[in-house]
Coordinates of N, CA and C in Angstrom, one line a residue:
D1 N 5.6 -11.1 -21.9 CA 6.5 -10.0 -21.0 C 5.0 -9.9 -19.9
L2 N 4.6 -9.4 -21.0 CA 3.0 -8.8 -20.0 C 2.5 -9.2 -19.1
V3 N 2.8 -10.9 -18.9 CA 2.1 -11.9 -17.9 C 2.8 -11.4 -17.2
R4 N 4.2 -11.4 -17.0 CA 5.2 -11.7 -15.8 C 5.1 -9.8 -14.9
S5 N 5.0 -9.1 -15.9 CA 5.0 -7.8 -15.3 C 3.7 -7.8 -15.0
R6 N 2.7 -7.9 -15.1 CA 1.6 -8.0 -14.0 C 1.1 -8.7 -12.9
G7 N 1.8 -10.0 -13.1 CA 2.4 -10.6 -12.1 C 3.1 -10.5 -11.1
L8 N 4.6 -9.6 -11.6 CA 5.3 -8.7 -10.7 C 4.3 -7.5 -9.7
G9 N 3.6 -7.4 -10.4 CA 2.3 -5.6 -9.8 C 1.7 -6.4 -8.9
D10 N 1.3 -7.5 -9.1 CA 0.4 -8.5 -8.1 C 1.5 -8.4 -6.7
V11 N 3.0 -9.2 -7.0 CA 4.0 -9.3 -6.2 C 3.9 -8.0 -5.1
Y12 N 4.3 -6.7 -5.8 CA 4.5 -5.6 -5.0 C 3.3 -5.4 -4.5
K13 N 2.0 -5.1 -4.8 CA 1.1 -5.1 -4.5 C 0.7 -5.7 -2.8
R14 N 0.9 -6.6 -3.1 CA 0.8 -7.4 -1.9 C 1.7 -7.8 -1.1
Q15 N 2.7 -6.9 -1.7 CA 4.4 -6.5 0.1 C 3.8 -5.5 0.1
V16 N 3.5 -4.3 -0.5 CA 2.7 -2.8 -0.1 C 1.8 -3.4 1.6
F17 N 1.3 -4.0 0.9 CA 0.2 -4.0 1.9 C 0.3 -5.1 2.7
K18 N 1.2 -6.2 3.2 CA 2.0 -6.5 4.4 C 2.7 -5.4 5.0
I19 N 3.3 -4.4 4.6 CA 3.8 -3.3 5.5 C 3.1 -2.4 5.8
C20 N 1.7 -2.6 5.1 CA 1.0 -1.5 5.7 C 0.0 -2.3 7.3
L21 N 0.0 -3.3 6.9 CA -0.4 -4.3 7.9 C 0.6 -4.5 9.0
R22 N 1.7 -4.4 8.9 CA 2.9 -4.8 10.1 C 2.9 -3.2 10.5
Q23 N 2.2 -2.0 10.2 CA 3.1 -0.6 10.6 C 1.3 -0.8 11.7
V24 N 0.3 -1.1 11.0 CA -0.7 -0.8 11.5 C -0.5 -1.3 13.4
F25 N -0.1 -2.8 13.1 CA 0.2 -3.6 14.4 C 1.7 -3.3 14.9
R26 N 2.5 -2.5 14.7 CA 3.2 -1.6 15.9 C 2.5 -0.5 16.0
D27 N 1.9 0.4 15.2 CA 1.2 1.4 15.8 C 0.4 1.0 17.0
L28 N -0.6 0.0 16.9 CA -1.7 -0.7 18.0 C -0.6 -0.9 19.4
E29 N 0.5 -1.8 18.6 CA 1.1 -2.0 19.8 C 2.0 -0.9 21.2
E30 N 2.4 0.1 20.1 CA 2.9 1.2 20.7 C 2.2 2.2 21.8
S31 N 1.0 2.2 21.2 CA -0.4 2.8 21.9 C -0.8 1.9 22.9
N32 N -0.6 0.6 23.1 CA -1.4 -0.3 24.4 C -2.7 -0.6 23.8
A33 N -2.7 -0.5 22.4 CA -4.6 -0.7 22.3 C -4.7 -1.9 20.9
L34 N -4.0 -2.8 21.2 CA -3.8 -4.0 20.4 C -4.8 -5.1 20.8
D35 N -5.6 -4.9 22.1 CA -6.3 -5.8 22.4 C -7.5 -5.3 22.5
Q36 N -7.7 -3.8 22.2 CA -8.8 -3.4 22.2 C -9.4 -3.1 20.5
V37 N -8.7 -4.1 20.0 CA -9.1 -3.6 18.2 C -9.5 -5.4 17.8
S38 N -10.3 -5.4 17.1 CA -10.7 -6.5 16.7 C -10.0 -7.0 15.0
G39 N -9.7 -8.2 15.0 CA -9.1 -8.6 13.8 C -9.4 -7.7 12.1
E40 N -11.0 -7.8 12.3 CA -11.8 -6.7 11.5 C -11.2 -5.2 11.0
Q41 N -11.2 -4.7 12.5 CA -10.8 -3.4 12.7 C -9.5 -3.2 12.0
I42 N -8.5 -4.0 12.3 CA -7.3 -4.0 11.7 C -7.1 -4.4 10.2
L43 N -7.6 -4.9 9.7 CA -7.6 -5.2 8.4 C -8.1 -3.9 7.7
R44 N -9.4 -3.5 8.3 CA -9.7 -2.2 7.3 C -8.8 -0.7 7.5
I45 N -8.3 -1.1 8.5 CA -7.2 0.0 9.1 C -5.4 -0.5 8.0
A46 N -5.8 -1.5 7.6 CA -4.7 -1.6 7.2 C -4.6 -1.2 5.1
K47 N -6.0 -1.9 4.8 CA -6.3 -1.5 3.9 C -6.6 -0.2 3.7
H48 N -7.4 0.6 4.0 CA -7.2 2.1 4.1 C -5.8 2.9 3.9
N49 N -4.8 2.3 4.4 CA -3.6 3.0 4.8 C -3.2 2.5 3.1
Y50 N -3.2 1.6 3.3 CA -3.3 0.7 1.3 C -3.4 1.3 0.6
D51 N -4.2 1.6 0.8 CA -5.5 2.5 -0.8 C -4.4 3.9 -0.5
E52 N -4.2 4.8 0.3 CA -3.4 6.0 0.3 C -2.4 5.8 -0.4
V53 N -1.4 5.0 -0.1 CA -0.1 4.3 -0.4 C -0.4 4.6 -2.1
L54 N -1.4 3.6 -2.5 CA -1.0 3.5 -3.9 C -1.5 4.3 -4.4
S55 N -2.2 5.5 -4.0 CA -3.0 6.5 -4.7 C -2.0 7.3 -4.9
C56 N -1.4 7.8 -3.6 CA 0.2 8.8 -3.8 C 0.8 8.3 -5.2
G57 N 1.2 6.8 -5.3 CA 2.2 5.8 -6.5 C 1.1 6.2 -7.4
R58 N 0.2 6.1 -7.7 CA -0.6 6.8 -9.2 C -0.2 8.1 -9.8
E59 N -0.3 9.2 -8.5 CA 0.1 10.8 -8.5 C 1.4 10.8 -9.1
Y60 N 2.0 9.7 -8.4 CA 3.6 10.2 -8.9 C 3.6 9.8 -10.1
D61 N 3.1 8.7 -10.6 CA 3.4 7.5 -11.8 C 2.6 8.9 -12.9
S62 N 1.7 9.4 -12.6 CA 0.8 10.4 -13.5 C 2.0 11.9 -13.5
E63 N 2.5 12.1 -12.6 CA 3.3 13.6 -12.5 C 4.2 13.2 -13.6
Y64 N 4.9 12.0 -13.3 CA 6.4 11.6 -13.7 C 5.6 11.4 -15.4
S65 N 4.8 10.7 -15.6 CA 4.6 10.3 -16.9 C 4.3 11.4 -18.5
H66 N 3.6 12.3 -17.0 CA 3.8 13.5 -17.8 C 4.7 14.4 -17.8
S67 N 5.5 14.8 -17.2 CA 7.0 15.0 -17.4 C 7.9 15.1 -18.3
I68 N 7.6 13.5 -18.5 CA 8.4 12.8 -19.9 C 7.6 13.2 -20.9
Y69 N 6.4 13.8 -21.3 CA 5.6 13.8 -22.7 C 6.1 15.5 -22.7
Q70 N 6.2 15.9 -21.5 CA 6.4 17.3 -21.9 C 8.3 17.6 -22.3
G71 N 8.7 16.6 -22.3 CA 10.2 17.2 -22.2 C 11.0 17.2 -21.3
A72 N 10.6 17.1 -19.8 CA 11.2 18.0 -18.3 C 12.1 16.6 -18.2

């Protein structure tokens, strides 16, 4: 089960990255800036957003775990 769980975690992370990447494209298209940005820059922005999303998830998990152990 642990191997499957880790595999699912990777799948979820890829899905989150794809969502971040699509959002970068949408934002650039809406601001008419898509043709002014390189593919490398797009990936860098998406990676930054992805890291922020994962960071928020880790903070939530930590707070949730803490509340369980405290009996909240």
